[in-house]
Short mmCIF file of C-alpha atoms in Angstrom, two decimals:
data_model
loop_
_atom_site.label_atom_id
_atom_site.label_comp_id
_atom_site.label_asym_id
_atom_site.label_seq_id
_atom_site.Cartn_x
_atom_site.Cartn_y
_atom_site.Cartn_z
CA MET G 1474 2.53 9.89 27.83
CA LEU G 1475 0.62 9.94 24.55
CA ASP G 1476 -2.83 8.33 24.59
CA LEU G 1477 -2.58 6.37 21.35
CA ARG G 1478 -5.84 5.07 19.94
CA VAL G 1479 -6.09 2.79 16.92
CA GLY G 1480 -8.94 1.75 14.65
CA PHE G 1481 -9.28 -0.45 11.56
CA GLY G 1482 -11.84 -0.78 8.79
CA GLU G 1483 -12.10 -2.62 5.48
CA ARG G 1484 -14.43 -3.27 2.56
CA VAL G 1485 -14.33 -5.47 -0.55
CA ILE G 1486 -13.88 -3.53 -3.81
CA THR G 1487 -13.70 -6.42 -6.29
CA PRO G 1488 -15.06 -5.31 -9.69
CA PRO G 1489 -17.79 -7.18 -11.58
CA LEU G 1490 -17.03 -9.45 -14.52
CA GLY G 1491 -16.56 -7.66 -17.82
CA VAL G 1492 -14.90 -4.53 -16.42
CA ASP G 1493 -11.67 -3.48 -18.15
CA LEU G 1494 -8.41 -4.36 -16.43
CA CYS G 1495 -5.43 -2.00 -16.40
CA GLY G 1496 -1.69 -2.59 -16.74
CA TYR G 1497 1.03 -4.54 -18.56
CA GLY G 1498 0.74 -2.73 -21.89
CA PHE G 1499 -1.46 -0.81 -24.28
CA TYR G 1500 -4.59 -1.98 -26.11
CA LEU G 1501 -4.52 -5.50 -24.69
CA ASP G 1502 -8.33 -5.60 -24.32
CA ARG G 1503 -8.14 -7.27 -20.90
CA LYS G 1504 -11.55 -7.68 -19.30
CA VAL G 1505 -12.36 -9.43 -16.02
CA GLU G 1506 -13.24 -13.07 -16.64
CA ALA G 1507 -12.52 -14.49 -13.17
CA VAL G 1508 -11.58 -13.49 -9.62
CA LEU G 1509 -8.50 -15.12 -8.11
CA ASP G 1510 -8.76 -13.16 -4.86
CA ASP G 1511 -10.82 -10.20 -3.68
CA LEU G 1512 -9.57 -6.63 -3.85
CA LYS G 1513 -10.04 -4.63 -0.65
CA VAL G 1514 -9.75 -1.15 0.78
CA ARG G 1515 -8.23 -1.09 4.26
CA ALA G 1516 -8.13 1.90 6.58
CA LEU G 1517 -6.04 2.58 9.68
CA TYR G 1518 -7.08 5.36 12.06
CA LEU G 1519 -4.54 6.72 14.55
CA SER G 1520 -5.22 9.29 17.23
CA GLY G 1521 -2.90 10.71 19.84
CA GLY G 1522 -2.97 13.94 21.79
CA THR G 1523 -4.74 16.51 19.64
CA THR G 1524 -3.84 14.89 16.31
CA SER G 1525 -5.56 12.16 14.30
CA LEU G 1526 -4.56 10.50 11.04
CA LEU G 1527 -6.38 8.32 8.52
CA LEU G 1528 -4.29 5.98 6.32
CA VAL G 1529 -6.18 4.26 3.49
CA ALA G 1530 -4.78 1.70 1.03
CA CYS G 1531 -6.68 0.21 -1.94
CA ASP G 1532 -5.86 -2.91 -3.93
CA LEU G 1533 -6.00 -0.91 -7.17
CA ILE G 1534 -3.51 0.40 -9.72
CA GLY G 1535 -3.88 4.11 -8.89
CA PHE G 1536 -6.06 7.22 -8.76
CA THR G 1537 -5.83 10.63 -10.37
CA VAL G 1538 -4.72 13.51 -8.15
CA GLU G 1539 -8.13 15.13 -8.63
CA PHE G 1540 -10.02 12.01 -7.52
CA SER G 1541 -7.72 11.51 -4.53
CA ASP G 1542 -7.90 15.12 -3.37
CA ARG G 1543 -11.69 15.22 -3.63
CA LEU G 1544 -12.13 11.95 -1.74
CA ARG G 1545 -9.56 12.91 0.90
CA ALA G 1546 -11.42 16.16 1.47
CA GLU G 1547 -14.72 14.29 1.79
CA MET G 1548 -13.33 11.83 4.36
CA ALA G 1549 -11.62 14.65 6.24
CA LYS G 1550 -14.91 16.53 6.51
CA ILE G 1551 -16.81 13.46 7.70
CA LEU G 1552 -14.20 12.60 10.35
CA GLY G 1553 -13.37 16.17 11.38
CA LEU G 1554 -9.74 16.04 10.21
CA PRO G 1555 -7.58 18.35 8.12
CA SER G 1556 -7.36 16.91 4.61
CA SER G 1557 -3.57 16.93 5.03
CA HIS G 1558 -4.04 14.22 7.69
CA VAL G 1559 -5.71 11.81 5.26
CA LEU G 1560 -3.49 9.54 3.14
CA LEU G 1561 -5.10 7.70 0.23
CA ALA G 1562 -2.90 5.27 -1.71
CA CYS G 1563 -3.02 2.22 -3.98
CA THR G 1564 -0.96 -0.97 -3.93
CA HIS G 1565 -0.53 -0.72 -7.74
CA THR G 1566 -1.77 -4.17 -8.68
CA HIS G 1567 -1.89 -4.66 -12.46
CA SER G 1568 -4.56 -7.34 -12.02
CA GLY G 1569 -7.20 -4.80 -11.08
CA PRO G 1570 -9.68 -2.59 -12.95
CA ALA G 1571 -9.01 0.63 -14.82
CA THR G 1572 -9.47 3.45 -12.31
CA GLN G 1573 -8.26 6.48 -14.27
CA ALA G 1574 -8.43 7.57 -17.90
CA LEU G 1575 -5.23 6.27 -19.50
CA PRO G 1576 -5.33 5.86 -23.31
CA GLY G 1577 -5.05 2.22 -24.31
CA LEU G 1578 -5.11 0.94 -20.72
CA GLY G 1579 -8.80 0.19 -20.33
CA ASP G 1580 -11.99 2.21 -20.01
CA VAL G 1581 -13.09 3.34 -16.57
CA ASP G 1582 -16.45 1.97 -15.41
CA GLY G 1583 -18.27 4.89 -13.80
CA ALA G 1584 -20.66 2.77 -11.75
CA TYR G 1585 -17.79 0.75 -10.35
CA MET G 1586 -15.83 3.89 -9.40
CA LYS G 1587 -18.90 5.21 -7.56
CA SER G 1588 -19.04 1.98 -5.57
CA VAL G 1589 -15.31 2.27 -4.81
CA GLU G 1590 -15.83 5.76 -3.42
CA THR G 1591 -18.65 4.51 -1.20
CA ARG G 1592 -16.62 1.55 0.10
CA ILE G 1593 -13.57 3.71 0.83
CA VAL G 1594 -15.65 6.12 2.90
CA GLU G 1595 -17.32 3.21 4.72
CA ALA G 1596 -13.95 1.68 5.60
CA ALA G 1597 -12.72 5.05 6.86
CA GLU G 1598 -15.81 5.55 9.00
CA GLU G 1599 -15.48 2.05 10.43
CA ALA G 1600 -11.83 2.66 11.34
CA ALA G 1601 -12.62 5.92 13.10
CA ALA G 1602 -15.85 4.78 14.77
CA ASN G 1603 -14.46 2.94 17.81
CA PRO G 1604 -10.67 3.30 18.09
CA GLU G 1605 -9.11 1.38 20.97
CA GLU G 1606 -6.22 2.26 23.20
CA GLY G 1607 -3.09 0.72 21.76
CA GLU G 1608 0.67 0.34 21.83
CA CYS G 1609 3.03 0.71 18.88
CA ARG G 1610 6.24 -1.09 17.97
CA SER G 1611 8.24 -0.84 14.75
CA ALA G 1612 10.75 -2.93 12.85
CA PHE G 1613 13.11 -3.00 9.87
CA GLU G 1614 13.93 -6.53 8.78
CA ALA G 1615 16.32 -7.51 5.98
CA VAL G 1616 14.47 -9.68 3.50
CA GLU G 1617 15.43 -11.90 0.59
CA PRO G 1618 14.72 -9.85 -2.54
CA ILE G 1619 11.44 -10.67 -4.20
CA GLY G 1620 12.25 -8.00 -6.77
CA TYR G 1621 14.95 -7.26 -9.34
CA ASN G 1622 15.90 -4.19 -11.39
CA ARG G 1623 14.05 -4.65 -14.69
CA ARG G 1624 16.22 -2.14 -16.55
CA ALA G 1625 19.65 -3.17 -15.27
CA LYS G 1626 18.61 -6.84 -15.27
CA ASP G 1627 20.24 -7.35 -11.88
CA PHE G 1628 19.64 -6.70 -8.18
CA ARG G 1629 20.99 -3.17 -7.84
CA ASP G 1630 18.75 -0.48 -6.32
CA ILE G 1631 16.11 -2.92 -5.05
CA ASP G 1632 14.40 -2.70 -1.66
CA PRO G 1633 16.30 -4.80 0.90
CA TRP G 1634 14.09 -3.96 3.87
CA LEU G 1635 10.69 -5.03 5.09
CA LYS G 1636 9.26 -2.11 7.10
CA ALA G 1637 6.54 -2.67 9.68
CA ALA G 1638 4.71 -1.01 12.54
CA ALA G 1639 2.66 -3.21 14.88
CA PHE G 1640 -0.27 -1.73 16.77
CA GLN G 1641 -1.60 -3.86 19.61
CA THR G 1642 -5.02 -3.07 21.02
CA LYS G 1643 -7.19 -4.97 23.47
CA SER G 1644 -9.02 -6.83 20.72
CA LYS G 1645 -6.57 -7.10 17.83
CA LYS G 1646 -3.12 -6.57 16.33
CA ILE G 1647 -2.87 -4.35 13.26
CA TYR G 1648 0.22 -4.14 11.08
CA LEU G 1649 1.24 -1.21 8.91
CA LEU G 1650 3.43 -2.78 6.21
CA ASN G 1651 5.73 -1.43 3.52
CA TYR G 1652 7.96 -2.94 0.85
CA ALA G 1653 8.80 -1.79 -2.69
CA CYS G 1654 8.14 -4.03 -5.69
CA HIS G 1655 5.66 -3.77 -8.56
CA ALA G 1656 2.55 -5.89 -8.06
CA VAL G 1657 2.87 -7.67 -11.40
CA VAL G 1658 3.55 -11.31 -10.52
CA LEU G 1659 0.66 -12.76 -12.51
CA GLY G 1660 1.29 -11.15 -15.88
CA PRO G 1661 -1.34 -9.91 -18.35
CA GLY G 1662 -4.11 -12.39 -17.70
CA LYS G 1663 -7.81 -11.70 -17.27
CA CYS G 1664 -8.35 -12.46 -13.59
CA VAL G 1665 -8.64 -10.07 -10.66
CA SER G 1666 -5.99 -10.27 -7.94
CA ALA G 1667 -4.34 -8.08 -5.32
CA ASP G 1668 -1.09 -9.78 -6.43
CA TRP G 1669 1.77 -10.25 -3.93
CA PRO G 1670 0.76 -7.42 -1.54
CA GLY G 1671 -2.62 -9.09 -1.14
CA ALA G 1672 -0.98 -12.47 -0.60
CA TRP G 1673 1.19 -11.01 2.16
CA VAL G 1674 -1.79 -9.43 3.92
CA ARG G 1675 -3.77 -12.68 3.66
CA GLU G 1676 -0.94 -14.58 5.35
CA VAL G 1677 -1.02 -12.03 8.17
CA GLU G 1678 -4.78 -12.44 8.44
CA LYS G 1679 -4.46 -16.23 8.69
CA ALA G 1680 -2.55 -15.64 11.93
CA GLY G 1681 -5.46 -13.61 13.31
CA ALA G 1682 -4.12 -10.09 12.76
CA LYS G 1683 -5.05 -7.26 10.38
CA ALA G 1684 -2.74 -5.40 8.03
CA VAL G 1685 -2.62 -2.34 5.81
CA PHE G 1686 0.00 -2.38 3.05
CA PHE G 1687 1.55 0.68 1.43
CA GLN G 1688 3.59 0.26 -1.73
CA GLY G 1689 7.14 1.62 -1.67
CA PHE G 1690 9.01 3.49 -4.41
CA CYS G 1691 8.96 0.50 -6.76
CA GLY G 1692 10.24 2.37 -9.83
CA ASP G 1693 12.05 -0.26 -11.91
CA ILE G 1694 11.65 -3.06 -9.35
CA ASP G 1695 9.68 -6.01 -10.72
CA PRO G 1696 9.13 -9.43 -9.10
CA VAL G 1697 11.86 -12.01 -9.73
CA THR G 1698 9.26 -14.19 -11.45
CA GLN G 1699 9.28 -11.65 -14.28
CA ALA G 1700 13.06 -12.01 -14.65
CA ASN G 1701 12.74 -15.77 -14.95
CA ARG G 1702 9.66 -16.04 -17.18
CA TRP G 1703 8.00 -12.73 -18.01
CA GLY G 1704 4.25 -12.73 -17.64
CA GLN G 1705 4.01 -16.33 -16.48
CA GLY G 1706 3.66 -15.92 -12.73
CA THR G 1707 1.21 -18.23 -10.97
CA PRO G 1708 -0.97 -18.24 -7.84
CA GLU G 1709 1.71 -20.47 -6.31
CA ASP G 1710 4.22 -17.64 -6.81
CA LEU G 1711 1.89 -15.33 -4.89
CA LEU G 1712 1.78 -17.84 -2.04
CA LEU G 1713 5.58 -18.05 -2.08
CA TYR G 1714 5.99 -14.30 -1.75
CA GLY G 1715 3.22 -13.96 0.83
CA ASP G 1716 4.71 -16.74 2.94
CA LEU G 1717 8.28 -15.40 2.66
CA LEU G 1718 7.29 -11.90 3.76
CA LYS G 1719 5.07 -13.21 6.56
CA ARG G 1720 7.93 -15.36 7.88
CA ARG G 1721 10.26 -12.35 7.85
CA LEU G 1722 7.59 -10.31 9.63
CA ASP G 1723 7.42 -13.04 12.27
CA LYS G 1724 11.21 -12.89 12.63
CA ALA G 1725 10.95 -9.15 13.14
CA GLY G 1726 8.37 -9.78 15.82
CA ALA G 1727 10.67 -12.22 17.59
CA TYR G 1728 13.93 -10.29 17.29
CA GLY G 1729 13.73 -6.96 15.51
CA ILE G 1730 10.71 -5.02 16.71
CA GLN G 1731 11.71 -2.10 18.87
CA GLU G 1732 10.38 -1.89 22.38
CA LYS G 1733 7.25 0.16 22.81
CA GLY G 1734 7.75 3.81 23.49
CA GLU G 1735 5.89 7.06 23.23
CA ALA G 1736 4.43 7.36 19.74
CA ILE G 1737 4.19 10.59 17.76
CA VAL G 1738 1.04 11.11 15.69
CA ALA G 1739 1.74 13.83 13.14
CA ALA G 1740 1.66 14.48 9.40
CA ILE G 1741 3.56 16.23 6.64
CA HIS G 1742 1.73 17.19 3.46
CA GLY G 1743 3.29 18.39 0.22
CA SER G 1744 3.61 17.50 -3.44
CA PHE G 1745 6.21 17.02 -6.15
CA SER G 1746 5.50 18.59 -9.51
CA ASN G 1747 7.29 15.86 -11.48
CA VAL G 1748 9.49 13.14 -10.01
CA VAL G 1749 10.39 11.33 -13.24
CA GLY G 1750 14.15 11.37 -13.63
CA LEU G 1751 14.81 13.60 -10.64
CA PRO G 1752 17.90 12.69 -8.60
CA MET G 1753 17.44 11.91 -4.90
CA GLU G 1754 19.25 15.12 -3.93
CA ARG G 1755 16.63 17.16 -5.78
CA LEU G 1756 13.77 15.24 -4.19
CA LEU G 1757 15.20 15.79 -0.71
CA ALA G 1758 15.68 19.47 -1.45
CA GLU G 1759 12.02 19.78 -2.44
CA LEU G 1760 10.98 17.78 0.62
CA ALA G 1761 12.86 20.20 2.84
CA GLN G 1762 10.53 22.97 1.62
CA TRP G 1763 7.39 21.20 2.80
CA PRO G 1764 5.57 22.39 5.93
CA ASP G 1765 6.95 20.64 9.01
CA SER G 1766 5.09 18.99 11.88
CA GLU G 1767 6.61 17.71 15.11
CA GLY G 1768 10.07 17.66 13.52
CA LEU G 1769 9.03 14.93 11.08
CA ARG G 1770 10.61 16.55 8.04
CA SER G 1771 14.15 16.32 9.40
CA ALA G 1772 13.53 12.74 10.53
CA THR G 1773 12.24 11.83 7.07
CA VAL G 1774 15.21 13.37 5.33
CA GLN G 1775 17.59 11.46 7.58
CA VAL G 1776 15.93 8.19 6.56
#
């Protein structure tokens, strides 16, 4: 039986006033004037058998490959992991600061990025410091669409499933959450927000648990608020989405979460050279060439 151990860490990464925001269009000159809700980095540490993983999610729009690889290598060295066992991702909120050099999409504040690096490493160290023995359950729950296809102007090719893993330790419950939809509810304002992913996590936290959210393949999926009135989403819309997804997560907990079983802690690491416009068959063919671990590649392809 696998000895699964689980740890969690987090830090606030809200930028200071005056920093450039990123997203929604070019040369909009959006600078932070207010904070609607804090941005955070959250880290989940999993260890079982001889393998350990670190999963880190930031309430930011995105990082360059170079930044991510360097920071992953740093965290891997500190925690004694292979860099291939460290996942660093962003929730893709468009109500966050510029974090990579993109012409017309805001200037990157170097001092802020240094602080982000520090906070990410601190969250990772906290997660790995005192992992507790835990159990894991998982669930797929059908959910009312919060997104629509912004190109087709309908509901084709959206994400119909809320995906969740629940880790129960002696002291806390930690959710690993996934759903695909751009984090662009609020439109091109000048306030900081983690958008709907942050609202979902906050609803989970109100119930006394912790959560780490990973954005899905959102592609052309935008929130329904954008279909109704583009760029005019409100904090109340965030609460609506957060509450809806939390209620569906609760339903999964009551009916859909699989019974606990032996967990597998393993990782696959690879890269795509360019995914824009590639058909799914091509992506799966490239995935099949990645190094395998514990039979995960075949399981991933089947999904």
